[in-house]
JSON list of C-alpha atoms and ligand atoms in Angstrom, two decimals:
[
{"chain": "N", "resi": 2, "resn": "UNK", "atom": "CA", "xyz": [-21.32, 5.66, 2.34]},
{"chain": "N", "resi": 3, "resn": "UNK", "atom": "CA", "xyz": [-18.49, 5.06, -0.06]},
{"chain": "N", "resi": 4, "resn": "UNK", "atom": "CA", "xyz": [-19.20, 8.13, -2.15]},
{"chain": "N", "resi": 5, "resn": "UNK", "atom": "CA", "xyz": [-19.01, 9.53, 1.29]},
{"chain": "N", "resi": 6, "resn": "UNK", "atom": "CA", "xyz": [-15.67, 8.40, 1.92]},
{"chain": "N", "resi": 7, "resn": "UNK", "atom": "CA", "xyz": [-14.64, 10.19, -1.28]},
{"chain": "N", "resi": 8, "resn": "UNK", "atom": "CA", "xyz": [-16.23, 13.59, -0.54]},
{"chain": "N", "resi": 9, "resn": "UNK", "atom": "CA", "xyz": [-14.55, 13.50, 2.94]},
{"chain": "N", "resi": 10, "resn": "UNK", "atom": "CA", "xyz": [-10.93, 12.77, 1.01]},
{"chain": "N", "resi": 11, "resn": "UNK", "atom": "CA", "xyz": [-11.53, 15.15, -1.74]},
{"chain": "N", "resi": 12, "resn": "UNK", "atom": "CA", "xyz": [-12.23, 17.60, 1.39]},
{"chain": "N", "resi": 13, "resn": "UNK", "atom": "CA", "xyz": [-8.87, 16.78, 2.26]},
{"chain": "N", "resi": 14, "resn": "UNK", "atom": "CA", "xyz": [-7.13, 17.52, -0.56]},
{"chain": "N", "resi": 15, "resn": "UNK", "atom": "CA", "xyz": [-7.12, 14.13, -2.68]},
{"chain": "N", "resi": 16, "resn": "UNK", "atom": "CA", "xyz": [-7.85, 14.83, -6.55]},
{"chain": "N", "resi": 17, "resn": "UNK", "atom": "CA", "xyz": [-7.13, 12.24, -8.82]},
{"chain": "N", "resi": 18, "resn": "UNK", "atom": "CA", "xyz": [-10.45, 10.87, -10.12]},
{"chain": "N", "resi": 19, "resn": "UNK", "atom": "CA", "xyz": [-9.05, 7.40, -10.58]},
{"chain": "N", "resi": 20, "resn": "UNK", "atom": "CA", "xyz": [-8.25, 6.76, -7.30]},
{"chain": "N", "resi": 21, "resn": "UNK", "atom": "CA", "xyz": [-11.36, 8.74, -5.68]},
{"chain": "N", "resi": 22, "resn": "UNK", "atom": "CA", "xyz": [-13.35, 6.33, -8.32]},
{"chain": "N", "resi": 23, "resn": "UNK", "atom": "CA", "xyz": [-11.59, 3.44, -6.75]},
{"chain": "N", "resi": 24, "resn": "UNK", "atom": "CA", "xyz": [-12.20, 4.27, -3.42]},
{"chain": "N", "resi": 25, "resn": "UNK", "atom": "CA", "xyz": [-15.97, 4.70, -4.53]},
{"chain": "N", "resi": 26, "resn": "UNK", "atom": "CA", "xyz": [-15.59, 0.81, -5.87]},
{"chain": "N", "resi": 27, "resn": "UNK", "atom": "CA", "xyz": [-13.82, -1.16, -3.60]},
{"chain": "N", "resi": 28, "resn": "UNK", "atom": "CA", "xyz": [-16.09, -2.25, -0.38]},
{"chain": "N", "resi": 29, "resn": "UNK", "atom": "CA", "xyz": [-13.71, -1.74, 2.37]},
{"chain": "N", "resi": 30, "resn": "UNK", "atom": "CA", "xyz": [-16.08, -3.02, 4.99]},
{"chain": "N", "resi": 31, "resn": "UNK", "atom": "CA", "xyz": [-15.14, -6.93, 3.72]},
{"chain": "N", "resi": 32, "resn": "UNK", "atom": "CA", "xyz": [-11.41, -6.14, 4.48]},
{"chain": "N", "resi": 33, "resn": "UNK", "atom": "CA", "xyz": [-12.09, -5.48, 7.82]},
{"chain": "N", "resi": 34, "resn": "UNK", "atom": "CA", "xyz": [-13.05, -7.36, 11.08]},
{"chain": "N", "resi": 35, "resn": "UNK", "atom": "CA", "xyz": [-17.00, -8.20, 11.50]},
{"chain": "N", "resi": 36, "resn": "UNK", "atom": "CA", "xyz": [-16.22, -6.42, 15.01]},
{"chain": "N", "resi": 37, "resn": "UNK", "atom": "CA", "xyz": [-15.62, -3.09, 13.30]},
{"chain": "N", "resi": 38, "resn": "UNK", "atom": "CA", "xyz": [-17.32, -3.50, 9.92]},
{"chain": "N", "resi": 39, "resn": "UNK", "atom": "CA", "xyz": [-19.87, -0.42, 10.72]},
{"chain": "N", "resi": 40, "resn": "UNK", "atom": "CA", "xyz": [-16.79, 2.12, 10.83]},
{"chain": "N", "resi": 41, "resn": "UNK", "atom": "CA", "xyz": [-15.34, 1.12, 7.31]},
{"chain": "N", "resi": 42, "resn": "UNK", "atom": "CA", "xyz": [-16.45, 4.15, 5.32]},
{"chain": "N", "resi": 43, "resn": "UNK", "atom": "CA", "xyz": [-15.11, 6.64, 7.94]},
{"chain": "N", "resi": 44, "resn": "UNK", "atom": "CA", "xyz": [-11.42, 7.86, 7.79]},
{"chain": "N", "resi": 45, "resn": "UNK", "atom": "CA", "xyz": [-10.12, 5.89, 10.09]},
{"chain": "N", "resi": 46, "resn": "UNK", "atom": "CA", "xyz": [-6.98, 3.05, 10.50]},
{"chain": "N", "resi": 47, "resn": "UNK", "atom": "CA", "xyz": [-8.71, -0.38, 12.31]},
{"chain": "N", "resi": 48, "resn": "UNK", "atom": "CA", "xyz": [-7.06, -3.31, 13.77]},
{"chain": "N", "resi": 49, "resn": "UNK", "atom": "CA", "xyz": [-7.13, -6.53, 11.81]},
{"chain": "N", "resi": 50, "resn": "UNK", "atom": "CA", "xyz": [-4.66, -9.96, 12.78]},
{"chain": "N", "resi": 51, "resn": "UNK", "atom": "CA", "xyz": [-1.71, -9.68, 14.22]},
{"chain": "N", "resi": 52, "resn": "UNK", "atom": "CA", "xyz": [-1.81, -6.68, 15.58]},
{"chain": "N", "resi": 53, "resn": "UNK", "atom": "CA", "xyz": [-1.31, -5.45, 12.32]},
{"chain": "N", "resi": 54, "resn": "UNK", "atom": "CA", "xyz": [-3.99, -2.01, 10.82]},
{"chain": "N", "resi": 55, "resn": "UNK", "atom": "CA", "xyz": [-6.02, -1.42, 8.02]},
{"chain": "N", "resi": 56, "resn": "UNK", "atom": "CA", "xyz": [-4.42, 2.10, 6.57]},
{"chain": "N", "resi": 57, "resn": "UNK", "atom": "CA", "xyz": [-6.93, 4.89, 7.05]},
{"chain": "N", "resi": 58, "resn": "UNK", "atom": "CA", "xyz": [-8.67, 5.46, 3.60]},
{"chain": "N", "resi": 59, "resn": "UNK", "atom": "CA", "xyz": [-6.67, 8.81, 3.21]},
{"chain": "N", "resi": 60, "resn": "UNK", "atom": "CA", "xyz": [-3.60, 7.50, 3.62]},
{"chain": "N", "resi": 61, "resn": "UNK", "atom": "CA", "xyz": [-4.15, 4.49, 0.79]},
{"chain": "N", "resi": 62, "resn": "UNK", "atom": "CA", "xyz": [-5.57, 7.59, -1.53]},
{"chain": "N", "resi": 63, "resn": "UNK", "atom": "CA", "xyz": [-2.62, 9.93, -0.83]},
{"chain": "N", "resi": 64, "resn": "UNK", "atom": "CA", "xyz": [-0.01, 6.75, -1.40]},
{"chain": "N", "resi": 65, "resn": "UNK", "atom": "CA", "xyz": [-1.84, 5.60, -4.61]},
{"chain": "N", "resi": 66, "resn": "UNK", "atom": "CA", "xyz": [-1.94, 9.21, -5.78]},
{"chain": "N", "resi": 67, "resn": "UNK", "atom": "CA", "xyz": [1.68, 9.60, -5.19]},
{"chain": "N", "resi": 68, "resn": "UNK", "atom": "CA", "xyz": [2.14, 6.43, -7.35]},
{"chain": "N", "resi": 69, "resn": "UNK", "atom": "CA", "xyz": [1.06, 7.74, -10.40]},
{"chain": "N", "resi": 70, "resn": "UNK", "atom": "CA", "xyz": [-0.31, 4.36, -11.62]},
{"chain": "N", "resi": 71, "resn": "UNK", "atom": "CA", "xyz": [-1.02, 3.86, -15.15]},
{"chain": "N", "resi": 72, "resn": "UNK", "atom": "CA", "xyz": [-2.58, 0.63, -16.26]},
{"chain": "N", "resi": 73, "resn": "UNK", "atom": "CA", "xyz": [-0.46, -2.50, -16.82]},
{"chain": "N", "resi": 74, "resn": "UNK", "atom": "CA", "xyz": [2.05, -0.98, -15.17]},
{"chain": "N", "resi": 75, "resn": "UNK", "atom": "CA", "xyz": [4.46, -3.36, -12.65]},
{"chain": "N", "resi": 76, "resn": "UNK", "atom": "CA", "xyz": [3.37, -2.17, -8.70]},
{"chain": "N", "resi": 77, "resn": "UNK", "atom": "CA", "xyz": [5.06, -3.64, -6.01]},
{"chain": "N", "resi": 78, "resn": "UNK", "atom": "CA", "xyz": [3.51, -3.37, -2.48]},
{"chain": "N", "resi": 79, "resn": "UNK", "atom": "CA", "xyz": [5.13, -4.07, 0.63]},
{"chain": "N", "resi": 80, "resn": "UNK", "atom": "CA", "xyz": [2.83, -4.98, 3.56]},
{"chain": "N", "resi": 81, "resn": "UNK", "atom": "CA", "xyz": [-0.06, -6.37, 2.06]},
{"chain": "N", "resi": 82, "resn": "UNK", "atom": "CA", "xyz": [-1.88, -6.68, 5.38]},
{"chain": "N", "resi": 83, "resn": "UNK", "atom": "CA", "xyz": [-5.93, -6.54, 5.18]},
{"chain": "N", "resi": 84, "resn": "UNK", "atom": "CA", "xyz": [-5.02, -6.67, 1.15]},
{"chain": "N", "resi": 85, "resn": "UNK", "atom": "CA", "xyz": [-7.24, -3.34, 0.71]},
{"chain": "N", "resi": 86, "resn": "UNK", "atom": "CA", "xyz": [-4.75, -1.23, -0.92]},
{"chain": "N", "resi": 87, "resn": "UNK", "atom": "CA", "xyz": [-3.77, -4.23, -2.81]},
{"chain": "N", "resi": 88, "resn": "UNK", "atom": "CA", "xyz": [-7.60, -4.07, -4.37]},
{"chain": "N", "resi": 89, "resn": "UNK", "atom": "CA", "xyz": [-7.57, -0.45, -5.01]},
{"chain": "N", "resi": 90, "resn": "UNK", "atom": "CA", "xyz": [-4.12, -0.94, -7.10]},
{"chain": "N", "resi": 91, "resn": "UNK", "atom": "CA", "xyz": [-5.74, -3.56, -9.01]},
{"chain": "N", "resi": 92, "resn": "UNK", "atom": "CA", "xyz": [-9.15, -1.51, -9.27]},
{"chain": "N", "resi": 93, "resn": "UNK", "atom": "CA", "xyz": [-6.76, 0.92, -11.18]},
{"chain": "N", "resi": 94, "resn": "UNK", "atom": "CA", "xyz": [-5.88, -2.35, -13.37]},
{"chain": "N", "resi": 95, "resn": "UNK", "atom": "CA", "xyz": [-1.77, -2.40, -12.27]},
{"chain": "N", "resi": 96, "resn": "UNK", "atom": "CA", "xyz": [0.00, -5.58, -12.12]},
{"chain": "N", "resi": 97, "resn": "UNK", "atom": "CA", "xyz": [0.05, -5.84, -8.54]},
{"chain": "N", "resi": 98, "resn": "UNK", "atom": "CA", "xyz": [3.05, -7.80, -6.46]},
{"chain": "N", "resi": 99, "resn": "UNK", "atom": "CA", "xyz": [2.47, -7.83, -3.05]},
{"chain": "N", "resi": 100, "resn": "UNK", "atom": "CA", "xyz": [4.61, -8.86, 0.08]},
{"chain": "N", "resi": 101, "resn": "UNK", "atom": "CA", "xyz": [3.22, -9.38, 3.54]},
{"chain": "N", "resi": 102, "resn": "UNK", "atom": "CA", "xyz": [5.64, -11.23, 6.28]},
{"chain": "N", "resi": 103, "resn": "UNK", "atom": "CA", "xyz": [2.66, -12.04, 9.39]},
{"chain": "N", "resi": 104, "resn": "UNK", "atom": "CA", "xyz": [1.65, -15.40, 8.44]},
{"chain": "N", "resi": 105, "resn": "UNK", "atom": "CA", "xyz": [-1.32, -14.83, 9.59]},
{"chain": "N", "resi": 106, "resn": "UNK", "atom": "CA", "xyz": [-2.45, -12.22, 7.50]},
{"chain": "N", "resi": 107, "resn": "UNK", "atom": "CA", "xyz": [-0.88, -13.58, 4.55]},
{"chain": "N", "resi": 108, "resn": "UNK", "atom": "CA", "xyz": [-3.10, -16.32, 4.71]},
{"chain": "N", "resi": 109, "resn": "UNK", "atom": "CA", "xyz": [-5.90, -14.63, 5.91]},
{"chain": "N", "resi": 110, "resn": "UNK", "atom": "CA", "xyz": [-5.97, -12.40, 3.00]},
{"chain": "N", "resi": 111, "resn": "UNK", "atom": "CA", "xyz": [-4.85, -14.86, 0.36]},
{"chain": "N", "resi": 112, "resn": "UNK", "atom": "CA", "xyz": [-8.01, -16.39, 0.88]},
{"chain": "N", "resi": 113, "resn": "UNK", "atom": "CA", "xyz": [-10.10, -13.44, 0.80]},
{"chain": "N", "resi": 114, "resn": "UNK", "atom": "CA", "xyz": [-8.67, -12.55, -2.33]},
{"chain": "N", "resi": 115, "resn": "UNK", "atom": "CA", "xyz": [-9.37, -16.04, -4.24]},
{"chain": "N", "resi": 116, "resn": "UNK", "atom": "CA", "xyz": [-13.51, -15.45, -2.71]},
{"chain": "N", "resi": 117, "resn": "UNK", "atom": "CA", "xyz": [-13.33, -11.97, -4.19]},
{"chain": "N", "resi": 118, "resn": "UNK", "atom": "CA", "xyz": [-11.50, -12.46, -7.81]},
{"chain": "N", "resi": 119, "resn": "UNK", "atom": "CA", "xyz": [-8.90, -10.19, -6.48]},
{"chain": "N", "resi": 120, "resn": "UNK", "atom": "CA", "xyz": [-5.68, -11.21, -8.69]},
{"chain": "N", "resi": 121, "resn": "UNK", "atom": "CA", "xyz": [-2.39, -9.66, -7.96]},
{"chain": "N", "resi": 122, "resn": "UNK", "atom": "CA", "xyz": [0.31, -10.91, -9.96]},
{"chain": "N", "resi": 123, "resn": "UNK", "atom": "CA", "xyz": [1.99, -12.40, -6.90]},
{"chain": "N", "resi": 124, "resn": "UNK", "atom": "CA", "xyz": [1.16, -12.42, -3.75]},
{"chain": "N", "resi": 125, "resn": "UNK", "atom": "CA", "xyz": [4.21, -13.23, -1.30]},
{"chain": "N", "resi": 126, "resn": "UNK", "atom": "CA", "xyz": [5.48, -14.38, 2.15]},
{"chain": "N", "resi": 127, "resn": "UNK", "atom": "CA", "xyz": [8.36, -13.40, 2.96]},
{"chain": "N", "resi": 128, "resn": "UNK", "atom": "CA", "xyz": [10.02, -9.75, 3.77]},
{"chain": "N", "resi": 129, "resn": "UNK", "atom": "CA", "xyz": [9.66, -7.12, 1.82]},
{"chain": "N", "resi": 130, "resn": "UNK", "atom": "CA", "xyz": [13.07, -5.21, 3.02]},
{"chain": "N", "resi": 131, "resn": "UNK", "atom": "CA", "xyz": [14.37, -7.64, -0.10]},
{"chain": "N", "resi": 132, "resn": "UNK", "atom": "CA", "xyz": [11.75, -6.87, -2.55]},
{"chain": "N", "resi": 133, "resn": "UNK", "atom": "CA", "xyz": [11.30, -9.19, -5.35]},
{"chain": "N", "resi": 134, "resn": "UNK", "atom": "CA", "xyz": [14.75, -9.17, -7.87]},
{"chain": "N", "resi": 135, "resn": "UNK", "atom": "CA", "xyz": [13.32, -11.56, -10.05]},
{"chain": "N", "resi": 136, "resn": "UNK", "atom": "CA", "xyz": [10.41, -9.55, -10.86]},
{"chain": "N", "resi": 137, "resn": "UNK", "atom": "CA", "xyz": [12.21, -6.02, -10.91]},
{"chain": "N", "resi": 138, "resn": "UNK", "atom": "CA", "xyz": [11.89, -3.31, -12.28]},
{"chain": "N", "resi": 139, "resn": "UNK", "atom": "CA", "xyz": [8.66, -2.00, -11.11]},
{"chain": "N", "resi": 140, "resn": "UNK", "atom": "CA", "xyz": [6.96, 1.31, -12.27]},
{"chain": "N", "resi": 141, "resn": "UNK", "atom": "CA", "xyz": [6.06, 2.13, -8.96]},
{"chain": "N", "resi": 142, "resn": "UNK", "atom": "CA", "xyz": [6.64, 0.33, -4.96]},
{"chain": "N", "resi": 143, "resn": "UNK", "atom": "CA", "xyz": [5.08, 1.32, -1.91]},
{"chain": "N", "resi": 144, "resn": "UNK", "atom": "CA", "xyz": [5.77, 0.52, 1.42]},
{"chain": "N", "resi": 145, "resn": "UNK", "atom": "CA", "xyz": [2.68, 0.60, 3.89]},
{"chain": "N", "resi": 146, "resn": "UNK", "atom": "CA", "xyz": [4.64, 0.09, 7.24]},
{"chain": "N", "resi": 147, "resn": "UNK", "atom": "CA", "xyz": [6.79, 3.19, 8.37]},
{"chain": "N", "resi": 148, "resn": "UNK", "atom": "CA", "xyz": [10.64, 2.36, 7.39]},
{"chain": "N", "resi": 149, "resn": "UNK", "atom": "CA", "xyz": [13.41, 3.20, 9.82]},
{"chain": "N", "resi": 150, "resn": "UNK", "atom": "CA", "xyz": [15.01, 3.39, 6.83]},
{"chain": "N", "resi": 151, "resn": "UNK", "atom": "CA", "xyz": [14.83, 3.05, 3.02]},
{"chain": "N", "resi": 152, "resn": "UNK", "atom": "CA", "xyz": [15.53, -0.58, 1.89]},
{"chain": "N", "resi": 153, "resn": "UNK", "atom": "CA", "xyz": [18.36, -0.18, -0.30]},
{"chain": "N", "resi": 154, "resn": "UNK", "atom": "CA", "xyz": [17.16, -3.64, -2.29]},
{"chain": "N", "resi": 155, "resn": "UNK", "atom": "CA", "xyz": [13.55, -1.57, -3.20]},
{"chain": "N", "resi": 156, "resn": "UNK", "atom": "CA", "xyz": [15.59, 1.42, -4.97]},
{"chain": "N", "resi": 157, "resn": "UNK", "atom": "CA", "xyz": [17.46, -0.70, -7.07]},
{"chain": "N", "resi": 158, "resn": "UNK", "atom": "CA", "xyz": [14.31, -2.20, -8.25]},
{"chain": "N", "resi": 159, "resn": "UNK", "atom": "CA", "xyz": [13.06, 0.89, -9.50]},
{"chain": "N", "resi": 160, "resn": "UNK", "atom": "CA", "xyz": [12.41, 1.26, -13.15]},
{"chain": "N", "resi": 161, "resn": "UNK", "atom": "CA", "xyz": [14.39, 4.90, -14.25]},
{"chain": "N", "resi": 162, "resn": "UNK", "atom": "CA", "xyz": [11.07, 7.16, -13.89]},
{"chain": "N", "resi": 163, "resn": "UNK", "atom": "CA", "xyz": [9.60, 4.92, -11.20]},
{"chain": "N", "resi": 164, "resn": "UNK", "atom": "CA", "xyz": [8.31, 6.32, -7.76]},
{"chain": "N", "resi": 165, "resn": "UNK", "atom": "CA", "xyz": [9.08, 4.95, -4.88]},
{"chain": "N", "resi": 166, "resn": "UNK", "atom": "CA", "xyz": [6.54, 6.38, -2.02]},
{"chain": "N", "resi": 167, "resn": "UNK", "atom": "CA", "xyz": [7.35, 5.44, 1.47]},
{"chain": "N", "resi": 168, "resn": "UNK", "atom": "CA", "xyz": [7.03, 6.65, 5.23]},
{"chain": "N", "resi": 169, "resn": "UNK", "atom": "CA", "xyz": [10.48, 7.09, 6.72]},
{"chain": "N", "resi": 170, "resn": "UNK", "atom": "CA", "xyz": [10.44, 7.00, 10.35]},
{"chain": "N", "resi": 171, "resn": "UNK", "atom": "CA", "xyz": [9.95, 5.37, 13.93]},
{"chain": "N", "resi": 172, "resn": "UNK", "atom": "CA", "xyz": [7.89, 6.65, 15.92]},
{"chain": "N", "resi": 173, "resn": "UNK", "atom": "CA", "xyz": [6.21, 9.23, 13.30]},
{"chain": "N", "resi": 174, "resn": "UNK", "atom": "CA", "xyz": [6.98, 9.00, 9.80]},
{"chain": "N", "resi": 175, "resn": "UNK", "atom": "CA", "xyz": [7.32, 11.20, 6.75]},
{"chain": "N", "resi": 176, "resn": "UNK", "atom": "CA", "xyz": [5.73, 10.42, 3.87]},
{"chain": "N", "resi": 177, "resn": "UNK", "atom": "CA", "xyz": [8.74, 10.20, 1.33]},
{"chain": "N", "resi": 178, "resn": "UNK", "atom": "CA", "xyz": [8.76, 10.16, -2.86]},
{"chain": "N", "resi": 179, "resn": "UNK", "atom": "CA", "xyz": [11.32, 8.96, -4.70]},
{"chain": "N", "resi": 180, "resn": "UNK", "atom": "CA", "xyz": [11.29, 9.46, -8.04]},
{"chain": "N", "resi": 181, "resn": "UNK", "atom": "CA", "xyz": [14.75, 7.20, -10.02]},
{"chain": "N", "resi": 182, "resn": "UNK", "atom": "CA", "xyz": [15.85, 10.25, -12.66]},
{"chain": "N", "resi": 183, "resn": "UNK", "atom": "CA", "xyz": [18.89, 7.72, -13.99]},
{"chain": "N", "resi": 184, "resn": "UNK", "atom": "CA", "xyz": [20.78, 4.47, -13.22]},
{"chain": "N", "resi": 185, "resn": "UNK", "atom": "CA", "xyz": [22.62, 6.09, -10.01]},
{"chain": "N", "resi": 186, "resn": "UNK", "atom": "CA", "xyz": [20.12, 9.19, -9.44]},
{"chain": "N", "resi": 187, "resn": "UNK", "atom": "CA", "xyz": [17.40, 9.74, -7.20]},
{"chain": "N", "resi": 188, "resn": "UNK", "atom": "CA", "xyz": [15.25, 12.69, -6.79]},
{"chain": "N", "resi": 189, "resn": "UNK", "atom": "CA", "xyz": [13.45, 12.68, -3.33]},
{"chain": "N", "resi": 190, "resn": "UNK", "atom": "CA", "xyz": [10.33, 15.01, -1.61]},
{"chain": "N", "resi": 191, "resn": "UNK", "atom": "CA", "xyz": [9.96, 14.88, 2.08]},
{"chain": "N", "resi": 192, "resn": "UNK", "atom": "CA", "xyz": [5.94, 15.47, 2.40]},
{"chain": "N", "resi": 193, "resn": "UNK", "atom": "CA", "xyz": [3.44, 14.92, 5.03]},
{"chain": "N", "resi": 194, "resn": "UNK", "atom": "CA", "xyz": [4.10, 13.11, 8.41]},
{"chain": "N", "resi": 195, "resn": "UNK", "atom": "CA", "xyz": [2.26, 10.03, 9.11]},
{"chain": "N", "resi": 196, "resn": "UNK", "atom": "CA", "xyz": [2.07, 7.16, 12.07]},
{"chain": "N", "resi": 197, "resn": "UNK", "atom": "CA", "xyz": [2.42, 3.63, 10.63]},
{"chain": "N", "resi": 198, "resn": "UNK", "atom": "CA", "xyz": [3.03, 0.05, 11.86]},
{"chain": "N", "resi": 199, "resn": "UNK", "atom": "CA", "xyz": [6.34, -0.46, 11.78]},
{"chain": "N", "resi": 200, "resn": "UNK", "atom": "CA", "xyz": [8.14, -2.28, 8.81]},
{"chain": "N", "resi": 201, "resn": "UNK", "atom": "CA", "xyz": [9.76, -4.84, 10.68]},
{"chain": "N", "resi": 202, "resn": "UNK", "atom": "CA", "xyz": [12.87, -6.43, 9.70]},
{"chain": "N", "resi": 203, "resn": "UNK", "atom": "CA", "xyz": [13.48, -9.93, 10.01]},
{"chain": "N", "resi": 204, "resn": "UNK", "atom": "CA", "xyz": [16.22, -11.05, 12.82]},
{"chain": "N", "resi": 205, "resn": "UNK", "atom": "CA", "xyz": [19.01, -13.73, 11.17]},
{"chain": "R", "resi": 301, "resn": "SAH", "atom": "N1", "xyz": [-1.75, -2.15, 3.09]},
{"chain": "R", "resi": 301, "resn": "SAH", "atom": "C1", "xyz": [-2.22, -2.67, 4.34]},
{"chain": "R", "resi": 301, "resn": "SAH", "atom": "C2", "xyz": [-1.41, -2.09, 5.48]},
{"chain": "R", "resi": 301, "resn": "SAH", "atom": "C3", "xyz": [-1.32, -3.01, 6.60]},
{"chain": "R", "resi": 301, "resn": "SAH", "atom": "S1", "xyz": [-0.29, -2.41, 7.92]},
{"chain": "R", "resi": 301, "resn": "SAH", "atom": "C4", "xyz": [-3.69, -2.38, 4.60]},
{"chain": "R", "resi": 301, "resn": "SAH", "atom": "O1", "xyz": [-4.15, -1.28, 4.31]},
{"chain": "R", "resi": 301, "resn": "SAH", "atom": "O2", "xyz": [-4.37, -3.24, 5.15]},
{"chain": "R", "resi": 301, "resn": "SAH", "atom": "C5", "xyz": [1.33, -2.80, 7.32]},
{"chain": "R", "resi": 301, "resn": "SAH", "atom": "C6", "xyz": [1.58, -4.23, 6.98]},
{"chain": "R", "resi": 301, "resn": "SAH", "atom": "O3", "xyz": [2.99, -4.36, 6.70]},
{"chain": "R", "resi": 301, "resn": "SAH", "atom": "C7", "xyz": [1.29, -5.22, 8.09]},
{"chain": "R", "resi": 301, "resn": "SAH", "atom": "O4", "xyz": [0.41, -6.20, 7.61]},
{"chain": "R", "resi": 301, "resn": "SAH", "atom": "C8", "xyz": [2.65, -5.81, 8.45]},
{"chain": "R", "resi": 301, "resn": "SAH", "atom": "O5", "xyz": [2.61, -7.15, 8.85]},
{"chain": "R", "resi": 301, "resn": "SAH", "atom": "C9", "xyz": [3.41, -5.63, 7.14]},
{"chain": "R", "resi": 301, "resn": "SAH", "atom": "N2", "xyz": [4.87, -5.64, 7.28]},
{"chain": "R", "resi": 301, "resn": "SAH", "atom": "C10", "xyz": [5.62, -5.12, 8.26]},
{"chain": "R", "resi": 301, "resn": "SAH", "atom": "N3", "xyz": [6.94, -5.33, 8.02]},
{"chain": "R", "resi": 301, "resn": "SAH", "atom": "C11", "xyz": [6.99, -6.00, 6.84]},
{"chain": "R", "resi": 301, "resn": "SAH", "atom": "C12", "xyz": [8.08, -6.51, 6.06]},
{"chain": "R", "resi": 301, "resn": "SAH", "atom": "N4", "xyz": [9.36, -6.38, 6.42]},
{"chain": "R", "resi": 301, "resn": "SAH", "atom": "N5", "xyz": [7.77, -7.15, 4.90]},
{"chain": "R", "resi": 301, "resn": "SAH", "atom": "C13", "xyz": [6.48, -7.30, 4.49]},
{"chain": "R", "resi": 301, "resn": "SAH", "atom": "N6", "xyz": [5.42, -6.84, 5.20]},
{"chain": "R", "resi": 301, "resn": "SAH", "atom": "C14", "xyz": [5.68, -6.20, 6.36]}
]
């Protein structure tokens, strides 16, 4: 079913072998509710807590292929949610930093991880509009809720030659690269459009 799953996102225009070979790995069915396990392998978005969504598989492949990840390099994901992206960035053996602001989940997921032997770096709490300074620069960030707007916090914590991939939007969103090209410049492609969660911002 997995190798499925691949076929159907090579169909749609997915290449890198890495990530098609992760998709192959990782068992997406266990990130999901028992309620909707049967579905996992198709390309679909689910529900899981807080009213939160598993990313359809093409959109985690299209995102990670954006990324560019290399191993060992420094990955920072913002909405870790059902934590399967999280486990395909590891599969690709980055040092994954994830941030994921529903309790809920965060717990939810934390757990899951520790069963499985999934080991991101750091796995966070908190919102990811801020990022993580201390742990900056990263090789690569991406944001898996759509953004109203583009954190200011997460380009600043881009290594020069890191990619930033993000959905930029409300109601629909547009898949957006950023790719730092110096300390002050910023070279950015506008590509697909996309329907996301939103990335919520935290009221204080
Ligand atoms: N990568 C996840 C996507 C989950 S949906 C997966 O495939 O399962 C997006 C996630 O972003 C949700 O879990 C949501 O709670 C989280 N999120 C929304 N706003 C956020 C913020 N400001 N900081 C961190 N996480 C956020």
């Amino acid at each position: 079913m997995r190798n499925k799953l691949a076929d159907v996102l090579i169909g749609k225009g997915i290449t890198n072998k890495k990530v098609l070979d992760a998709i192959r790995n990782i068992p997406r069915h266990l990130f999901m509710d028992s309620s909707f396990e049967g579905h996992a392998y198709q390309d679909k978005a689910f529900p899981i807590a807080a009213d939160q969504t598993i990313s359809q598989p093409y959109t985690v492949a299209y995102q990670t292929e954006l990324l560019e990840v290399k191993a060992n390099q420094k990955i920072l994901e913002i909405g870790t949610g059902s934590g399967y992206q999280t486990a395909i960035l590891l599969k690709l053996n980055a040092k994954v930093f994830t941030i994921e602001r529903q309790l809920e989940l965060f717990k939810k997921t934390n757990i899951f991880f520790k069963k499985m032997g999934y080991r991101p770096k750091k796995m966070i709490f908190g919102d990811g509009y801020k990022g993580i300074p201390e742990e900056a620069p990263f090789d690569g960030i991406v944001v898996t809720a759509g953004a109203p707007e583009v954190p200011k916090a997460l380009m600043s914590q881009l290594k020069i030659g890191g990619r930033l991939v993000i959905p930029v939007g409300t109601d629909e969103q547009i898949m957006t690269l950023f790719i730092r090209t110096s300390a002050t410049e910023f070279e950015r492609k506008e590509l697909g459009s996309f329907r996301f969660v939103p990335l919520l911002q935290n009221k204080n």
